[in-house]
C-alpha positions in Angstrom: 4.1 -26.5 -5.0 0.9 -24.2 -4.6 -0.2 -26.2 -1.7 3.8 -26.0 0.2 3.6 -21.9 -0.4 0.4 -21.8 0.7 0.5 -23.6 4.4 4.3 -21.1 4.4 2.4 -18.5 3.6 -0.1 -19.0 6.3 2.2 -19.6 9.3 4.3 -16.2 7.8 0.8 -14.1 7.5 -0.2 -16.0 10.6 -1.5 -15.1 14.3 2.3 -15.9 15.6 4.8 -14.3 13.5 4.2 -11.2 11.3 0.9 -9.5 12.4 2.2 -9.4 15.7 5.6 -7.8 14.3 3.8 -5.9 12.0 1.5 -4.2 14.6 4.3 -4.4 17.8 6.7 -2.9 15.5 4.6 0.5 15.1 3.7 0.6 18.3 6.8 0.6 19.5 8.3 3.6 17.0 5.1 5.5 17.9 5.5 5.7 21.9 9.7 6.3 20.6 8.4 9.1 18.2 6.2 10.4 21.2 3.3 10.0 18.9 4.6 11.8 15.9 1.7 10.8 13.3 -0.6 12.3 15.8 1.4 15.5 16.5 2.6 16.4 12.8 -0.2 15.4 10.7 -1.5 18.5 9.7 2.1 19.8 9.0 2.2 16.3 6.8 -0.8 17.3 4.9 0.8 21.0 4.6 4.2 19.6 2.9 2.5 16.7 0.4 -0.8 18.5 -0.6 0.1 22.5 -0.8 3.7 23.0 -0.6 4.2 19.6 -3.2 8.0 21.1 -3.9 10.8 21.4 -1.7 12.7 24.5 -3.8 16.8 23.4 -4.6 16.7 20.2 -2.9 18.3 17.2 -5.1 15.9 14.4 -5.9 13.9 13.0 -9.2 10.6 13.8 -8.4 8.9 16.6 -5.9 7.5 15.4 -2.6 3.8 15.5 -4.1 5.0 13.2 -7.1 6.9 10.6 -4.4 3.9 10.5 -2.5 1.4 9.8 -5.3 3.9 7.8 -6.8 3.3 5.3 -3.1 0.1 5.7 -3.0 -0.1 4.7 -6.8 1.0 1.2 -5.4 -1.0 1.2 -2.8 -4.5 2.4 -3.0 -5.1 -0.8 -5.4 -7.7 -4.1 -5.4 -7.6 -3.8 -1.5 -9.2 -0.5 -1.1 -12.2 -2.3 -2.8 -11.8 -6.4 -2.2 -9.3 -6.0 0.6 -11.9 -4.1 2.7 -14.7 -6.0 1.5 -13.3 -9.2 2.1 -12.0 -8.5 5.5 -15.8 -7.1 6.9 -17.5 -10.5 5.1 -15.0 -12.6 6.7 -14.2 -10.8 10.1 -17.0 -8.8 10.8 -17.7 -5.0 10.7 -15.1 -5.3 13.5 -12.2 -5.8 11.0 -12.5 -1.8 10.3 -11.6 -1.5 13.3 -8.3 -3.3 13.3 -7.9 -2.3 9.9 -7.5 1.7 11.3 -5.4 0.7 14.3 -3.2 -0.6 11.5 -2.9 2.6 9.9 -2.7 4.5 13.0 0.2 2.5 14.0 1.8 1.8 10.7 1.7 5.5 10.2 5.0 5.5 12.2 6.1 2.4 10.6 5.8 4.3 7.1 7.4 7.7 8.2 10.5 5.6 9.5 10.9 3.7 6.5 10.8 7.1 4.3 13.2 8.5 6.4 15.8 5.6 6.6 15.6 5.7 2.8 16.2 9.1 1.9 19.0 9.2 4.7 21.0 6.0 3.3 20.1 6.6 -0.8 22.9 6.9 -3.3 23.1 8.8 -6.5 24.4 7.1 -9.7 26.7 8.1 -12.5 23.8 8.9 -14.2 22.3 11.4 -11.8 19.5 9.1 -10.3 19.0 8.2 -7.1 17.9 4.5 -5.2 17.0 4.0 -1.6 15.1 1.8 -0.4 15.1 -1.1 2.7 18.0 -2.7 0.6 20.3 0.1 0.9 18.9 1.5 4.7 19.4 -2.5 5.7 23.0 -2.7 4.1 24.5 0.4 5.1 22.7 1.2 8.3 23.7 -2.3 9.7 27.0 -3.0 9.5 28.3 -6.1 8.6 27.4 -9.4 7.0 23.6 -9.2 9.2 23.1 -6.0 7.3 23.9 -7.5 3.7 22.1 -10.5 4.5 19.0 -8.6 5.4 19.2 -6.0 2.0 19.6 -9.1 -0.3 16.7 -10.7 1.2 14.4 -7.6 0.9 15.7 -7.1 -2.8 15.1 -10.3 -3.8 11.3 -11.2 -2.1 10.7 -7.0 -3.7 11.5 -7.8 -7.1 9.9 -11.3 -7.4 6.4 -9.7 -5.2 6.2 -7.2 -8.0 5.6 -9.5 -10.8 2.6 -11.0 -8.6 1.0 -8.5 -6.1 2.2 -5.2 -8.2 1.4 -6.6 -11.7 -0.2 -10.4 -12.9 -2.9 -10.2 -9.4 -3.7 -6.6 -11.1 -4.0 -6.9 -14.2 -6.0 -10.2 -14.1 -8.4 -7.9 -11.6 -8.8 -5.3 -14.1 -9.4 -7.6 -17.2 -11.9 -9.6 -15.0 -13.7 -6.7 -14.1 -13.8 -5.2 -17.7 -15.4 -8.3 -19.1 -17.7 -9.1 -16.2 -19.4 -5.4 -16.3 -18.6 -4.8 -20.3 -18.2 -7.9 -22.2 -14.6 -7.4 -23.3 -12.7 -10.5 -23.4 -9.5 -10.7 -21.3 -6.8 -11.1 -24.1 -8.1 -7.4 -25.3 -8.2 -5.5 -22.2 -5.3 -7.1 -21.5 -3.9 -6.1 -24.7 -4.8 -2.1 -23.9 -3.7 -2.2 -20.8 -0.1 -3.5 -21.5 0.1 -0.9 -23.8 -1.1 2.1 -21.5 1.4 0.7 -19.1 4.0 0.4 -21.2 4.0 4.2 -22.5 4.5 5.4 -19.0 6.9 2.2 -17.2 9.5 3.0 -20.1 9.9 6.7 -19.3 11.0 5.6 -15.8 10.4 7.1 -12.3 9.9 10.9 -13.7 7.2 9.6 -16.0 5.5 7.4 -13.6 5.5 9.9 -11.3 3.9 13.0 -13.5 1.3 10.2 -15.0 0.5 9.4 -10.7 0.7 13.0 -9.9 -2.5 12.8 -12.4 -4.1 10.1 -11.9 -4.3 9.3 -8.5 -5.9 12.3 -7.1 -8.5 12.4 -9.3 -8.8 8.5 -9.2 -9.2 9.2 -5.3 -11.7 11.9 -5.3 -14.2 10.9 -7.8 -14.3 7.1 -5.6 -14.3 9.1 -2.3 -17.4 11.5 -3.9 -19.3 8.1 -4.6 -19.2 7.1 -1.3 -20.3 9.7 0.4 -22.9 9.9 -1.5 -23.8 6.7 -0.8 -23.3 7.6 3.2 -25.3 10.7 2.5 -28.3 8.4 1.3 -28.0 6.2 4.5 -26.7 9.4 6.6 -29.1 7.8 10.2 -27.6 4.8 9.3 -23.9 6.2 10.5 -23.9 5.7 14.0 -24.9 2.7 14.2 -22.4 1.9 12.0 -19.6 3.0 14.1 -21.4 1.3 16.8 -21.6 -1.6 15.0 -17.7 -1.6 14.3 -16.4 -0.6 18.0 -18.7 -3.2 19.5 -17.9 -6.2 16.8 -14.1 -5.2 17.3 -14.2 -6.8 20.6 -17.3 -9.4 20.7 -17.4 -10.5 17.6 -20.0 -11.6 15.3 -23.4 -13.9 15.3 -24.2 -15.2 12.5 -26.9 -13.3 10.6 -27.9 -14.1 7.0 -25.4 -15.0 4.6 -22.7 -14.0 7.3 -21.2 -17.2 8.8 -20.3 -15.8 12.0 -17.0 -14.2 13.3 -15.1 -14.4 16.4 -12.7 -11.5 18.0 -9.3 -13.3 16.6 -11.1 -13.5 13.1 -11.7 -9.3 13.1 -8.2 -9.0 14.2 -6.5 -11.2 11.7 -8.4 -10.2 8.7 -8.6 -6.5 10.0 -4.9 -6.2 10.0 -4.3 -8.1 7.5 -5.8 -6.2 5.0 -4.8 -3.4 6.6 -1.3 -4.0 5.7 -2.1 -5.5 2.3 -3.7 -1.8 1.6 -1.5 0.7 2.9 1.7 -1.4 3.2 2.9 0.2 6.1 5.9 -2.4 7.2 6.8 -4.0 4.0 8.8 -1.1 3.2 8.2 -0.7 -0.6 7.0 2.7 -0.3 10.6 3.8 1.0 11.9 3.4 -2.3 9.6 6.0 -3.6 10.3 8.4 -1.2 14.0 8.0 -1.4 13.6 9.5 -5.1 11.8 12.7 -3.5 13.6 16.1 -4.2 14.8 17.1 -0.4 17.3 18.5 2.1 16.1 16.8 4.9 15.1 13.2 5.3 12.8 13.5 7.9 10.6 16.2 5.6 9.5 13.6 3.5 9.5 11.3 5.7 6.6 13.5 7.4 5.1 14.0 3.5 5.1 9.9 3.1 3.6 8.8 6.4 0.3 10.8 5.0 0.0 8.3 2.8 -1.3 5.7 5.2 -3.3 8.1 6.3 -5.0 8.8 2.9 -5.2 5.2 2.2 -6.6 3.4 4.9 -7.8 6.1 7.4 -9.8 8.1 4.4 -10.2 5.5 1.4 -10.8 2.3 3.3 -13.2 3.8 6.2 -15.2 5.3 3.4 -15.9 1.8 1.6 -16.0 0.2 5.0 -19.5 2.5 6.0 -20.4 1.9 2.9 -20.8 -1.7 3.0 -22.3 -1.7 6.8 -24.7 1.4 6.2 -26.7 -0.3 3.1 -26.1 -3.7 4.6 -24.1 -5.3 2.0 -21.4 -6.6 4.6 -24.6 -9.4 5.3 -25.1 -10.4 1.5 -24.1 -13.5 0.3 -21.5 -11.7 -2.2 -17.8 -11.2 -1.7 -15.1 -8.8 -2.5 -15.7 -6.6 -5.7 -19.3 -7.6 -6.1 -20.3 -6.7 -2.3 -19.0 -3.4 -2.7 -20.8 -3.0 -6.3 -24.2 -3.9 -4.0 -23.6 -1.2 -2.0 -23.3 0.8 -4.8 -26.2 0.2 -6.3 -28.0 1.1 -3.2 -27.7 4.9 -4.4 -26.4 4.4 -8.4 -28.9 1.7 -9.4 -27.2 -0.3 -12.1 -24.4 2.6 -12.6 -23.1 1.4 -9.3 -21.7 -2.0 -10.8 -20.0 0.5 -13.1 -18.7 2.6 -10.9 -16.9 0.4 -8.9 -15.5 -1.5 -12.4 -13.8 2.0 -13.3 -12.5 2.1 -9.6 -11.0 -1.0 -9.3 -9.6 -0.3 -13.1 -8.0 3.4 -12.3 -6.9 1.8 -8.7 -5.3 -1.7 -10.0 -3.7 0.1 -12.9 -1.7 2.7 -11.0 -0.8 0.0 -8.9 1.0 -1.7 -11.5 2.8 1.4 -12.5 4.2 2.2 -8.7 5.1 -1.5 -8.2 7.0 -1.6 -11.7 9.4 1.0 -9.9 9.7 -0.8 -7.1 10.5 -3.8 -8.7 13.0 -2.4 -10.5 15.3 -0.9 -7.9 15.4 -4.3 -6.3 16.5 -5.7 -9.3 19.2 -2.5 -9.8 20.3 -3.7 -6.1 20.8 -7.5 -6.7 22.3 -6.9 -10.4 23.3 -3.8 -10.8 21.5 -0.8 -13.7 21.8 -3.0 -16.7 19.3 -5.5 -15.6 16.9 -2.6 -15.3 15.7 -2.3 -19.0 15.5 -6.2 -19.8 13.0 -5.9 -16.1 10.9 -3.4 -17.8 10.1 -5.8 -20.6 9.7 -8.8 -18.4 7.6 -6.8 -16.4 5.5 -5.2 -19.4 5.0 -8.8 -20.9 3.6 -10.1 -17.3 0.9 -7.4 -17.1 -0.4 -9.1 -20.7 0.2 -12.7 -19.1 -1.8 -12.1 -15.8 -4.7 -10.2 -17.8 -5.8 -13.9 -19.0 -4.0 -16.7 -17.0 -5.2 -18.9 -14.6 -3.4 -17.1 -11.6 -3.4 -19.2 -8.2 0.0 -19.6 -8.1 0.8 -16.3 -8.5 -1.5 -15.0 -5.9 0.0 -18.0 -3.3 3.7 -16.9 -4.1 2.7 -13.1 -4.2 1.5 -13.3 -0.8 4.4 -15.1 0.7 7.0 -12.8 -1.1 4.9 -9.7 0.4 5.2 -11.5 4.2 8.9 -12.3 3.2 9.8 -8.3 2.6 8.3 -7.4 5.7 10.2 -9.3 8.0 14.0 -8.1 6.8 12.5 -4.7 6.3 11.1 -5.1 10.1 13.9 -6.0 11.6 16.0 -3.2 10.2 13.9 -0.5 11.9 13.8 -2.4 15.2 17.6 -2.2 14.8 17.9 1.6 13.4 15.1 2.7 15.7 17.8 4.8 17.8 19.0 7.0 14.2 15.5 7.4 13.3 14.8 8.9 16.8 17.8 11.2 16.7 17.4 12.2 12.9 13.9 12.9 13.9 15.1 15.0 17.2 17.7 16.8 15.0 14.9 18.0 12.6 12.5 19.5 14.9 15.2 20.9 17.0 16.0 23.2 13.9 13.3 23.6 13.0 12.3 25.6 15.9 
């Protein structure tokens, strides 16, 4: 079964079928946005970073809490391995592709946010849900429309279990016990129950706990690597040398390096692009649709940011790192290349470093995913089905800490490729009321 999901999985993540959606599809909202991402970004910064609060608007959480609650799922394991493994198996040119993914999927994002807050709904109880499920189903009319939401809640709620929970926790537990000694069952253990004080609270909780965390969790990883750039400062240009030129020639092999072509840059580059900041799978839309606003296209500006922060910030600065000090050329992959480049400046601290990264990262992962899971599962089966989720979902995070896990990382994949493409084809569809809710905004604005 393994092997069946896997050769699925590779024609869905393939050359033909979503990279090119993925990558065609922003493209095409930018030049309809007229380049929105380029021309509001400061603005963007404005409303997530210093405003955080849109005063009397009806929500759950405040813009700053939505955003860190998406970028809680998203600056995870491939901030660190993603970008690590992309540069040892593409090339230094896979940065590259890796920020014309953000720049692109920037657009992808703020469409997504806004589609969600524009098509929630509130419950009895007060919350609200958004999401692709409900922008697909109500945005679309018709039997297309449900078809599409079903599909997206389904692949969401299943992908959580893997990429949002077992593939993280098993990364964190690994990590612990590789740098500290702790065995798996008991980091395991700890983190279950960390998780599980803050999943049970709901969306309010997870979001004050990420409105927390993931700043600092940001910052302090950001600080170490520039001070590993600032070590290797005349080592910069080159670098971005290195990646502009390798983005279109490719790779000779050199050392440890096996050698990359051009396709090999672009298909790991935006691959782990997308795996990083998730622009097109359309998770982070649910968060946003429990942001406290009037106007969907205001946090729809705040959410887009978040691909910013997470690939165009986060990822560039572990990408330099790993070409300035040379690490890209080891023999070492994902985790451990980066802890080489880390110990270029930290000495043996630097192993440690990048253990309590990838901990912090992996671990607010789980939280934002857990939310996301949920409202899927609220979609398919309705509110009840949410509590008995939380426990499932709780017990998997103890599971995945120790389990042999290659299933789960086959069928997390697939289920990640398989929420893209409804979620893609929605905005292709709805591109024309993104584009006038968008016009509408600004028009008042002025």
């Amino acid at each position: 079964m393994t092997e069946t999901l896997s050769a699925i999985s590779d024609i869905v993540w393939g050359p033909w079928v979503l990279i090119p959606l993925l990558l065609l599809t922003g493209l095409y909202l930018t030049i309809r946005l007229r380049g929105l991402q380029f021309r509001e970004l400061g603005h963007s910064l404005y409303l997530g970073l210093i405003v955080r609060r849109e005063a009397g608007a009806e929500g759950d959480i405040s813009h700053f809490q939505a955003l860190m609650t998406a970028l809680a799922a998203t600056v995870g394991t491939g901030n660190i391995v993603g970008v690590a493994t992309a540069i040892g198996l593409g090339g230094p040119g896979a940065l590259f592709w890796m920020w014309m993914t953000g720049l692109v999927g920037m657009a992808t994002k703020y469409s997504e946010a806004l589609l969600s807050v524009k098509y929630r709904i509130q419950s009895p109880d007060g919350a609200y849900s958004g999401g692709p499920m409900y922008y697909l189903s109500r945005g679309i009319k018709g039997p297309t429309g449900r078809a599409l939401g079903t599909s997206f809640a389904l692949f969401g709620a299943i992908a959580a279990f893997g990429a949002g929970n077992m593939v993280q926790s098993n990364s964190m537990a690994a990590a612990i016990h590789a740098s500290f000694g702790v065995p798996p069952w008991g980091s395991g253990l700890v983190i279950t129950a960390l998780a599980a004080l803050v999943i049970v609270g709901g969306i309010s909780s997870i979001g004050r706990f990420a409105g927390a965390l993931v700043p600092t969790m940001i910052v302090v990883y950001m600080l170490a690597c520039l001070v590993v750039l600032g070590l290797h400062a005349g080592e910069i240009p080159s670098a971005f040398s290195l990646v502009f030129e390798d983005a279109f020639t490719g790779t000779s092999a050199v050392g440890g390096f096996t050698g990359a072509a051009v396709a090999q840059a672009v298909r790991f580059g935006v691959a782990r692009g997308i795996f990083s900041n998730e622009s097109g799978l359309g998770s982070a839309g649910i968060a946003a649709a429990a942001a406290q606003t009037k106007e969907p296209t205001t946090q729809a500006l705040v959410s887009m940011t978040q691909t910013f922060i997470d690939t165009l910030l986060v990822c560039t600065c572990t990408g330099l790192a790993l070409i300035v000090t040379g690490a890209w050329r080891s023999d070492q992959e994902g985790a451990l290349m980066t802890q080489l480049a880390f110990e270029s400046a930290f000495g043996d601290a630097g192993g440690i470093i990048v253990t309590v990264s990838l901990v912090m990262f992996a671990f607010s992962t789980i939280l934002g995913w857990s939310y996301y899971g949920e409202k899927c599962l609220g979609y398919l089966l309705g509110p009840r089905a949410i509590l008995p989720y939380r426990i499932l979902f709780i017990a998997a995070i103890f599971l995945g800490s120790w389990a042999s896990l290659k299933f789960v990382w086959t069928l997390s994949d697939l289920t990640n490729g398989l929420m893209a493409l409804p979620n893609l084809v929605g905005l292709l569809l709805l591109s024309g009321v993104i584009v006038s809710e968008t016009n509408g905004y600004f028009k008042r604005r002025k």
